[in-house]
Amino acid sequence: MPSDSTSPNLLLPSSHFLGCPLSESKGCTMAEDHNAKDTLKPLVFRLHESVPKVVREVLMERGWSEFDEQEQDKSDWNLYWRNTPFHVTDHHNIKPWQRLNHYPETVKITRKDYLARNLKRMKGIYGSALYKFSPVAFIMPNDYVKFIAEYSKERQSQGRKSSYWICKPVNLSRGRGILIFQDIKDLIYDCVVIVQKYISNPLLISGYKWDLRLYVCVTSFCPLTIYTYEEGLVRFATEKFDLSSLDNVYAHLTNTSINKFGPSYKKDKVGIGRGCKWTFSKCRSYLCSRGVDDLLLWQRINNIVTLTLLAITPSVPLTHNCFELFGFDILIDDKFKPWLLEVNCSPALRLDCSIDATVKKGLLHDVIELLNYKQIDTLRQNKMARTKSSCASKQQQTECTTASPVQSLLEVAGRSFSKEAIVTRKAARAHPRKTLTSQLRERMNMPKPCFPSRAASNSKPILGTLHHVPVPGQDTQWLPTELCKNKLSIPPYFLTDQDKRPFPRIGDFVLIFPFNDAALQASRNGIDVKGIIQEIHKLMNEQLSRGIQKVKEKKDYLTIQKCL
């Protein structure tokens, strides 16, 4: 939401430790770093066929040209945007002037069952106090017995009102296949689903249920760098909330893909207006007009974003020159507690109304600004000084050779692999590919099987979710995330040239992590999740103290006013 002089900047981190004024509207882009003799060319974008047309429109507005596969070299592009994950080879062959709009393996929070498992794991490690922002969840059919136990326990508790439950297919989006129920006899499913406590006390506006679509951009997982977009979408159900009609999707679901077909979508609804969307700005104004100080609410939402991303940060493979745009769906209950509903990969960019055009076009423009292209990137060729990749020891330094930036970033970093792992992989490729049957037979006949070396076993292949079929004899393994500790020969695009810190603000994107020097250091040399959690604990305690102090001051003020 565009900042103004009368309202606080709600998405700002608690400490402006970066020393750069947050009033700057844009970051450094297209820096003057090329020789005068070089002829500038337009930046080039490459789109997958399923990408919404608004992405092309915004890039064309900015003077970009579209990649022509027939006329241009295969590496003659700057930005590759697609709605599905990239192949392993796309990440391995990335060039210094290129950006990809996905990190690998972020499906661990964007698929509903994976998100539930990872949040449950983090809750078990770091305590339920931090991770109580996600409703209780059961993954069916695996957790059916656990769900029955919880369901029966609640039904048998005297004086306790039965809970409502919501059932969602784990791999579907746009509200498809969702079921809300109170009686277990109504639970029917024919695929893997997640069953969660349904939040039956949402904060209503004029009787209508609503939630927030918050846009989050991660420019790096190592070091972890998170931006939230100040303007977003408030999505409304188009019929009034009613627990007596659980099958009415227009009263209980806020998905635009469903509500735009509802009978009340085009009607002028009291307090809401036509359609089913507001901007964050309008929602803030509405809450402010009713005396709500929502600063603490937004701080809690920022904490939810950071804690959710921390659940997968250590497991995301080292891949540079990428970014990921997430859509976090947040519901606010009537006690002003924010709940995480789900995380969306490739959030919808289709323009269904004028509010979509305002928010999403501005979002895309600022995403491009966040990628921090420099004029040298328009050349799309080897124009940088030759450098050497860092080596872990003197012996490795003697083996390192001068690396050209035309080489992929991962090729440069990959030289820190041990010889043992390389020899093991070569030996493995020398043997015929084993089938599942042959592997089982081998295990049966060998009581004491020989396990591969630790170095080789640590290099895990990418998950099948990246739709990449390994070719025999082709190395498709991800580099271990420990390589984050090694310095790459090409500086990351998301850091300032002066102090090598993330930009505090780019357009309407505001940096929420790292939020102080300690958090920055904890994420810099390999992710120290425990250290970051400790800093978040401190931050939350400070936020809570400030919130309590504000409430006390407000009560004192009202008491004085009554006495006058």
XYZ file of C-alpha atoms in Angstrom:
564
model
C 0.000 0.000 0.000
C 1.490 3.323 -0.931
C 2.849 5.056 2.099
C 1.639 8.541 3.020
C 2.435 11.134 5.601
C -0.523 10.357 7.838
C -0.340 6.592 8.229
C 2.429 4.397 9.613
C 4.294 2.046 7.366
C 2.782 -1.157 8.721
C 4.995 -3.663 6.979
C 8.297 -2.187 8.075
C 10.656 -4.258 10.226
C 10.988 -3.121 13.809
C 14.569 -1.981 13.378
C 15.751 0.109 10.425
C 19.213 -1.336 10.821
C 20.222 -0.959 7.211
C 20.884 2.737 7.434
C 19.113 3.626 4.196
C 16.043 5.885 4.192
C 12.921 3.815 3.531
C 11.257 6.728 1.792
C 13.163 5.960 -1.375
C 10.640 4.811 -3.957
C 12.970 2.757 -6.112
C 16.188 0.857 -5.688
C 19.310 0.919 -7.802
C 18.564 -0.392 -11.261
C 20.535 -0.378 -14.488
C 23.615 0.983 -12.768
C 26.180 2.878 -14.815
C 28.713 0.092 -15.031
C 29.357 -0.388 -18.726
C 31.939 1.000 -21.095
C 30.799 3.844 -23.316
C 31.794 1.928 -26.426
C 29.349 -0.893 -25.644
C 26.057 -0.606 -27.497
C 23.142 -1.124 -25.147
C 20.533 -3.668 -26.134
C 17.094 -4.118 -24.583
C 16.660 -6.628 -21.831
C 15.088 -9.857 -23.081
C 12.353 -11.907 -21.425
C 11.376 -15.496 -22.024
C 7.900 -16.719 -21.062
C 6.398 -20.158 -20.732
C 3.141 -20.611 -22.618
C 0.992 -20.675 -19.444
C 2.183 -17.313 -18.075
C -0.613 -14.678 -17.853
C -0.485 -12.020 -20.534
C -0.126 -9.215 -17.974
C 3.492 -10.326 -17.403
C 4.261 -9.770 -21.084
C 2.397 -6.436 -21.063
C 4.380 -5.093 -18.101
C 7.729 -6.165 -19.551
C 6.888 -4.635 -22.932
C 5.875 -1.405 -21.164
C 9.341 -1.336 -19.630
C 10.995 -1.583 -23.053
C 11.967 -5.249 -22.921
C 11.906 -7.483 -25.994
C 10.695 -11.081 -26.157
C 13.079 -13.977 -26.701
C 12.977 -15.525 -30.175
C 14.057 -19.144 -29.995
C 14.597 -19.317 -33.747
C 16.711 -16.164 -34.071
C 18.591 -15.843 -30.777
C 21.222 -17.872 -28.979
C 19.805 -20.119 -26.256
C 21.399 -18.004 -23.498
C 20.481 -14.621 -25.010
C 17.830 -13.678 -22.431
C 17.660 -11.984 -19.031
C 14.470 -13.258 -17.410
C 12.744 -16.625 -17.746
C 9.244 -16.679 -16.219
C 7.065 -19.748 -15.958
C 4.253 -21.043 -13.743
C 5.787 -24.482 -13.232
C 9.143 -25.443 -11.671
C 12.288 -25.316 -13.778
C 14.361 -28.310 -14.803
C 17.558 -29.008 -12.903
C 19.579 -28.107 -15.986
C 17.962 -24.652 -16.112
C 19.396 -23.936 -12.667
C 22.765 -25.509 -13.436
C 23.246 -23.473 -16.619
C 22.194 -20.072 -15.272
C 24.343 -17.142 -16.437
C 25.253 -14.006 -14.484
C 22.855 -11.789 -16.467
C 19.873 -14.147 -16.089
C 17.088 -14.586 -13.515
C 14.637 -17.464 -12.991
C 11.321 -16.872 -11.219
C 11.426 -20.087 -9.145
C 13.654 -21.689 -6.568
C 13.664 -25.485 -6.488
C 11.728 -27.448 -3.867
C 9.549 -24.592 -2.584
C 6.689 -27.072 -3.032
C 7.498 -28.009 0.582
C 5.333 -25.097 1.697
C 3.125 -24.518 -1.350
C 1.469 -27.944 -1.237
C -0.983 -28.135 1.642
C 0.135 -31.453 3.133
C 3.836 -30.578 2.901
C 3.158 -27.232 4.575
C 1.284 -28.936 7.426
C 4.108 -31.453 7.969
C 6.834 -28.806 7.960
C 4.983 -26.502 10.352
C 4.276 -29.453 12.658
C 7.979 -30.332 12.590
C 9.007 -26.756 13.424
C 6.432 -26.654 16.207
C 7.947 -29.804 17.698
C 11.488 -28.387 17.549
C 10.950 -24.756 18.549
C 7.712 -24.874 20.535
C 4.028 -24.380 19.845
C 4.080 -20.785 21.089
C 5.792 -19.637 17.885
C 3.924 -21.874 15.449
C 0.354 -21.583 16.707
C -0.707 -19.577 13.636
C -1.766 -22.644 11.635
C -4.963 -24.605 12.411
C -4.692 -28.210 13.635
C -4.314 -30.416 10.547
C -4.654 -34.099 9.605
C -3.462 -35.553 6.304
C -5.895 -38.171 5.051
C -5.980 -41.091 4.738
C -2.700 -41.511 6.704
C -3.920 -39.543 9.740
C -7.459 -40.954 9.750
C -7.065 -42.726 13.114
C -5.575 -39.598 14.718
C -8.388 -37.489 13.319
C -11.048 -39.882 14.633
C -9.428 -39.735 18.082
C -9.423 -35.916 18.084
C -12.947 -35.751 16.695
C -14.292 -38.219 19.297
C -12.493 -36.468 22.137
C -14.198 -33.194 21.288
C -17.627 -34.786 20.869
C -17.377 -36.456 24.276
C -16.227 -33.331 26.117
C -19.139 -32.027 28.166
C -20.055 -28.423 27.644
C -17.736 -28.090 24.676
C -19.183 -27.010 21.367
C -18.368 -29.273 18.437
C -15.751 -27.923 16.084
C -16.193 -27.246 12.418
C -13.766 -28.831 9.978
C -12.614 -28.030 6.472
C -11.354 -30.622 3.996
C -9.106 -29.608 1.073
C -7.425 -31.663 -1.661
C -3.699 -31.220 -1.107
C -2.800 -30.538 -4.727
C -5.691 -28.415 -5.986
C -6.073 -24.634 -6.005
C -8.767 -21.992 -6.564
C -11.145 -23.508 -3.997
C -11.716 -26.717 -5.945
C -12.906 -29.767 -3.994
C -13.256 -27.984 -0.636
C -15.750 -29.365 1.891
C -16.811 -27.855 5.236
C -18.462 -30.151 7.773
C -19.320 -30.640 11.435
C -20.514 -34.242 11.439
C -17.966 -36.863 10.391
C -20.555 -38.691 8.336
C -20.346 -35.785 5.856
C -16.600 -36.307 5.323
C -16.151 -37.816 1.860
C -12.946 -37.769 -0.183
C -11.425 -39.718 -3.066
C -7.859 -38.351 -3.056
C -5.221 -37.221 -0.563
C -6.762 -34.385 1.456
C -5.925 -32.262 4.456
C -8.550 -31.843 7.193
C -8.141 -28.803 9.438
C -10.040 -27.029 12.150
C -12.286 -24.537 10.373
C -11.917 -21.030 11.788
C -15.561 -20.407 12.658
C -15.068 -16.957 14.173
C -13.599 -14.870 11.335
C -13.500 -11.098 11.592
C -16.403 -9.946 9.414
C -16.903 -6.730 7.489
C -20.612 -5.925 7.129
C -21.307 -9.613 7.774
C -19.008 -10.882 5.001
C -16.017 -13.161 5.456
C -12.698 -11.972 4.011
C -9.016 -12.835 3.917
C -5.739 -11.273 2.762
C -3.644 -12.209 -0.250
C -0.186 -11.012 0.783
C 2.541 -11.000 -1.865
C 5.958 -12.102 -0.631
C 9.134 -12.117 -2.714
C 12.176 -14.124 -1.641
C 15.266 -12.995 -3.520
C 17.513 -15.459 -1.712
C 17.309 -18.413 0.660
C 21.020 -18.160 1.449
C 21.281 -15.609 2.923
C 17.521 -15.534 3.577
C 16.104 -12.304 2.145
C 12.350 -11.654 2.352
C 10.277 -8.754 1.030
C 6.554 -8.165 1.502
C 4.495 -6.030 -0.835
C 2.734 -3.149 0.864
C -0.309 -3.273 -1.386
C -2.261 -6.496 -1.695
C -5.733 -7.906 -2.138
C -8.538 -8.279 0.382
C -10.784 -11.044 -0.953
C -14.435 -11.275 0.129
C -17.052 -13.982 0.078
C -20.064 -12.601 -1.804
C -22.791 -13.831 0.578
C -23.020 -13.220 4.321
C -21.255 -15.625 6.625
C -23.602 -18.290 8.008
C -22.572 -21.431 9.905
C -26.006 -22.942 9.370
C -25.331 -23.323 5.625
C -21.908 -24.954 5.396
C -22.474 -25.997 1.788
C -22.818 -22.403 0.569
C -19.407 -21.778 -1.036
C -20.256 -18.116 -1.679
C -20.536 -17.530 2.096
C -17.502 -19.517 3.250
C -14.877 -19.340 0.480
C -13.138 -16.146 -0.607
C -11.613 -17.459 -3.848
C -12.307 -15.044 -6.704
C -12.434 -17.979 -9.130
C -15.578 -19.134 -7.280
C -17.216 -15.882 -6.186
C -17.108 -14.218 -9.610
C -19.763 -16.739 -10.657
C -21.941 -16.068 -7.597
C -25.359 -14.406 -7.878
C -24.272 -11.458 -5.701
C -20.919 -10.773 -7.354
C -22.108 -7.837 -9.463
C -24.546 -6.521 -6.862
C -23.764 -3.438 -4.774
C -23.353 -5.136 -1.381
C -23.809 -2.973 1.721
C -20.427 -2.020 3.160
C -18.535 -3.957 0.487
C -19.639 -2.622 -2.873
C -19.567 -4.479 -6.165
C -17.301 -7.421 -6.875
C -15.357 -9.195 -4.145
C -12.068 -7.324 -3.671
C -10.546 -4.406 -1.836
C -6.981 -3.204 -1.664
C -4.963 -3.282 1.549
C -5.177 0.520 1.564
C -8.960 0.486 1.679
C -8.997 -2.184 4.372
C -6.595 -0.161 6.500
C -8.778 2.898 6.140
C -11.827 0.870 7.141
C -10.146 -0.511 10.273
C -8.746 2.898 11.182
C -12.211 4.469 10.891
C -13.380 2.012 13.542
C -10.569 2.864 15.931
C -8.451 -0.216 15.217
C -4.673 0.171 15.544
C -3.505 -2.627 13.253
C 0.257 -2.094 13.576
C 0.710 -5.120 15.877
C -1.472 -7.187 13.516
C 0.831 -6.515 10.562
C 3.896 -7.223 12.660
C 2.411 -10.611 13.550
C 1.715 -11.306 9.884
C 5.356 -10.517 9.041
C 6.438 -12.984 11.730
C 4.179 -15.668 10.214
C 5.813 -15.153 6.827
C 9.348 -15.422 8.219
C 8.625 -18.445 10.422
C 6.948 -20.279 7.535
C 9.851 -19.691 5.162
C 12.345 -20.752 7.846
C 10.726 -24.201 7.760
C 12.216 -24.889 4.310
C 15.186 -22.518 4.100
C 17.868 -25.079 5.140
C 16.624 -27.611 2.562
C 16.408 -25.328 -0.483
C 19.349 -26.183 -2.780
C 21.928 -23.501 -3.479
C 20.702 -21.869 -6.677
C 21.615 -18.304 -7.487
C 20.013 -15.672 -9.703
C 16.541 -16.886 -8.767
C 13.597 -15.335 -6.982
C 10.235 -16.634 -5.804
C 6.954 -14.738 -5.638
C 4.598 -16.322 -3.100
C 0.979 -15.587 -2.306
C 0.350 -15.961 1.451
C -3.342 -16.311 2.353
C -4.018 -14.892 5.819
C -7.328 -14.947 7.723
C -8.009 -12.617 10.675
C -10.348 -13.878 13.414
C -12.616 -11.746 15.604
C -9.872 -11.531 18.255
C -7.515 -10.010 15.651
C -5.360 -13.114 15.535
C -3.888 -13.800 12.061
C -4.012 -17.378 10.746
C -2.031 -18.830 7.866
C -4.393 -20.671 5.510
C -1.971 -21.638 2.746
C 0.980 -20.515 0.649
C 0.620 -20.229 -3.121
C 3.360 -20.726 -5.678
C 2.852 -18.594 -8.814
C -0.064 -16.636 -7.292
C -2.786 -15.763 -9.784
C -1.907 -12.750 -11.952
C -5.055 -12.764 -14.048
C -6.833 -9.388 -14.145
C -10.482 -9.955 -13.207
C -11.271 -6.368 -12.204
C -9.807 -2.861 -11.997
C -8.455 -3.560 -8.501
C -6.488 -6.498 -9.916
C -5.000 -4.246 -12.590
C -3.936 -1.646 -10.024
C -2.360 -4.093 -7.579
C -0.899 -6.735 -9.878
C 0.596 -4.421 -12.490
C 2.295 -2.396 -9.791
C 3.457 -5.641 -8.183
C 5.077 -6.866 -11.409
C 6.802 -3.539 -12.054
C 8.323 -3.643 -8.571
C 9.329 -7.304 -8.927
C 11.390 -6.309 -11.980
C 12.933 -3.438 -10.015
C 13.775 -5.894 -7.239
C 15.817 -7.996 -9.692
C 18.322 -5.134 -9.862
C 19.407 -5.419 -13.493
C 22.455 -3.406 -14.480
C 23.335 -2.076 -17.894
C 26.020 -4.711 -18.302
C 23.247 -7.320 -18.138
C 21.872 -6.033 -21.439
C 25.054 -7.203 -23.174
C 24.380 -10.840 -22.262
C 27.955 -11.860 -22.840
C 31.302 -12.171 -21.079
C 32.157 -8.575 -20.160
C 33.091 -9.010 -16.518
C 36.520 -9.330 -15.015
C 37.761 -12.861 -14.624
C 37.789 -14.080 -11.082
C 38.614 -17.224 -9.194
C 36.105 -19.231 -7.247
C 36.863 -19.512 -3.566
C 38.402 -22.771 -2.398
C 38.175 -24.410 1.005
C 41.923 -25.096 1.334
C 45.274 -24.225 -0.242
C 45.271 -27.500 -2.078
C 41.882 -26.683 -3.595
C 43.087 -23.205 -4.480
C 45.870 -24.660 -6.606
C 43.306 -26.813 -8.399
C 40.921 -23.943 -9.069
C 41.201 -22.390 -12.495
C 40.197 -18.959 -13.711
C 36.434 -18.933 -14.195
C 34.543 -16.916 -16.765
C 31.153 -15.506 -15.755
C 29.765 -17.160 -18.860
C 30.107 -20.376 -16.871
C 27.137 -21.143 -14.688
C 27.244 -19.996 -11.085
C 26.717 -23.536 -9.959
C 29.621 -24.789 -12.059
C 31.886 -22.323 -10.289
C 30.594 -23.267 -6.853
C 30.615 -26.937 -7.722
C 34.403 -27.089 -7.693
C 34.268 -27.397 -3.926
C 32.911 -30.917 -4.296
C 35.212 -33.535 -2.851
C 37.054 -35.853 -5.210
C 35.510 -38.769 -3.398
C 31.964 -37.680 -4.338
C 32.980 -37.152 -7.969
C 34.639 -40.568 -8.199
C 31.612 -42.182 -6.571
C 29.195 -40.581 -9.059
C 31.368 -41.609 -12.017
C 31.517 -45.145 -10.701
C 27.760 -45.202 -10.266
C 27.201 -44.068 -13.851
C 29.449 -46.838 -15.129
C 26.975 -49.515 -14.022
C 23.648 -50.275 -15.732
C 20.584 -48.627 -14.265
C 18.992 -50.829 -11.615
C 15.280 -51.547 -11.527
C 13.207 -51.742 -8.336
C 12.928 -55.528 -8.720
C 16.679 -55.988 -9.054
C 17.316 -53.771 -6.035
C 14.890 -55.784 -3.882
C 16.429 -59.076 -5.040
C 19.897 -57.718 -4.263
C 18.873 -56.756 -0.738
C 17.377 -60.181 -0.101
C 20.559 -61.937 -1.201
C 22.946 -59.641 0.650
C 22.499 -59.608 4.463
C 25.146 -56.918 4.858
C 24.841 -54.553 1.917
C 27.546 -52.016 1.192
C 26.325 -48.484 1.607
C 27.603 -45.591 -0.527
C 30.068 -43.134 0.889
C 28.744 -40.307 3.013
C 29.813 -37.688 0.496
C 27.867 -39.379 -2.258
C 24.761 -40.019 -0.165
C 24.570 -36.387 0.882
C 24.107 -35.268 -2.708
C 20.402 -35.893 -3.094
C 18.613 -35.794 -6.439
C 15.894 -33.260 -6.931
C 12.367 -34.245 -5.991
C 10.112 -35.524 -8.725
C 7.960 -32.450 -8.398
C 10.273 -30.599 -10.760
C 9.013 -32.725 -13.657
C 12.548 -33.604 -14.675
C 13.295 -37.140 -15.835
C 16.936 -38.046 -15.145
C 18.847 -39.263 -18.171
C 21.199 -42.210 -17.583
C 24.758 -40.937 -17.417
C 23.668 -37.338 -16.811
C 24.432 -35.758 -13.453
C 21.242 -34.065 -12.256
C 22.013 -33.820 -8.556
C 21.645 -30.596 -6.612
C 24.649 -29.047 -4.984
C 24.515 -29.308 -1.193
C 23.267 -26.225 0.625
C 26.517 -26.184 2.601
C 28.091 -24.524 -0.432
C 26.349 -21.390 0.745
C 29.341 -20.934 3.042
C 31.631 -20.511 0.025
C 31.914 -17.195 -1.743
C 30.897 -17.239 -5.375
C 32.883 -15.413 -8.021
C 29.822 -13.409 -9.111
C 28.170 -11.185 -6.471
C 24.465 -11.804 -5.779
C 22.113 -9.403 -7.539
C 19.998 -8.742 -4.432
C 22.709 -6.990 -2.378
C 23.801 -3.369 -2.542
C 27.158 -2.671 -4.173
C 28.304 -0.514 -1.241
C 27.731 -2.523 1.955
C 26.617 -5.894 0.534
C 23.315 -5.778 2.377
C 19.805 -6.304 1.024
C 18.016 -3.205 -0.230
C 15.716 -1.963 2.575
C 13.038 -0.967 0.101
C 12.352 -1.313 -3.618
C 9.179 0.406 -4.790
C 6.412 -0.964 -2.561
C 8.458 -3.998 -1.537
C 9.717 -3.653 2.038
C 12.422 -5.843 3.540
C 11.114 -7.806 6.561
C 14.019 -10.238 6.889
C 16.750 -9.778 7.963
C 15.278 -7.315 10.460
C 18.470 -6.611 12.430
C 22.222 -7.260 12.313
C 21.993 -10.443 14.375
C 19.401 -11.939 12.018
C 21.553 -10.955 9.039
C 24.617 -12.688 10.466
C 22.610 -15.782 11.401
C 21.497 -16.203 7.783
C 24.736 -15.219 6.088
C 27.190 -18.104 6.638
C 24.817 -21.009 6.328
C 21.404 -20.651 7.888
C 21.404 -20.709 11.707
C 17.713 -21.391 12.281
C 18.060 -21.581 16.069
C 19.799 -18.210 16.186
C 17.135 -16.642 13.974
C 14.347 -18.123 16.119
C 15.947 -16.542 19.183
C 15.989 -13.158 17.443
C 12.335 -13.567 16.431
C 11.472 -14.393 20.053
C 13.112 -11.134 21.132
C 11.345 -9.214 18.386
C 7.930 -10.655 19.299
C 8.439 -9.820 22.979
C 9.345 -6.240 22.036
C 6.289 -5.983 19.799
C 4.036 -7.362 22.511
C 5.452 -4.945 25.097
C 4.866 -1.999 22.774
C 1.343 -3.228 22.081
C 0.526 -3.533 25.798
C 1.973 -0.079 26.441
C -0.180 1.397 23.667
C -3.324 -0.201 25.084
C -2.470 1.136 28.554
C -1.868 4.635 27.181
C -5.173 4.516 25.302
C -7.060 3.435 28.453
C -5.403 6.192 30.490
C -6.320 8.731 27.808
C -9.976 7.625 27.800
C -10.094 7.747 31.612
C -8.763 11.315 31.595
C -11.288 12.313 28.929
C -14.150 10.991 31.051
C -12.920 12.974 34.051
C -12.805 16.248 32.120
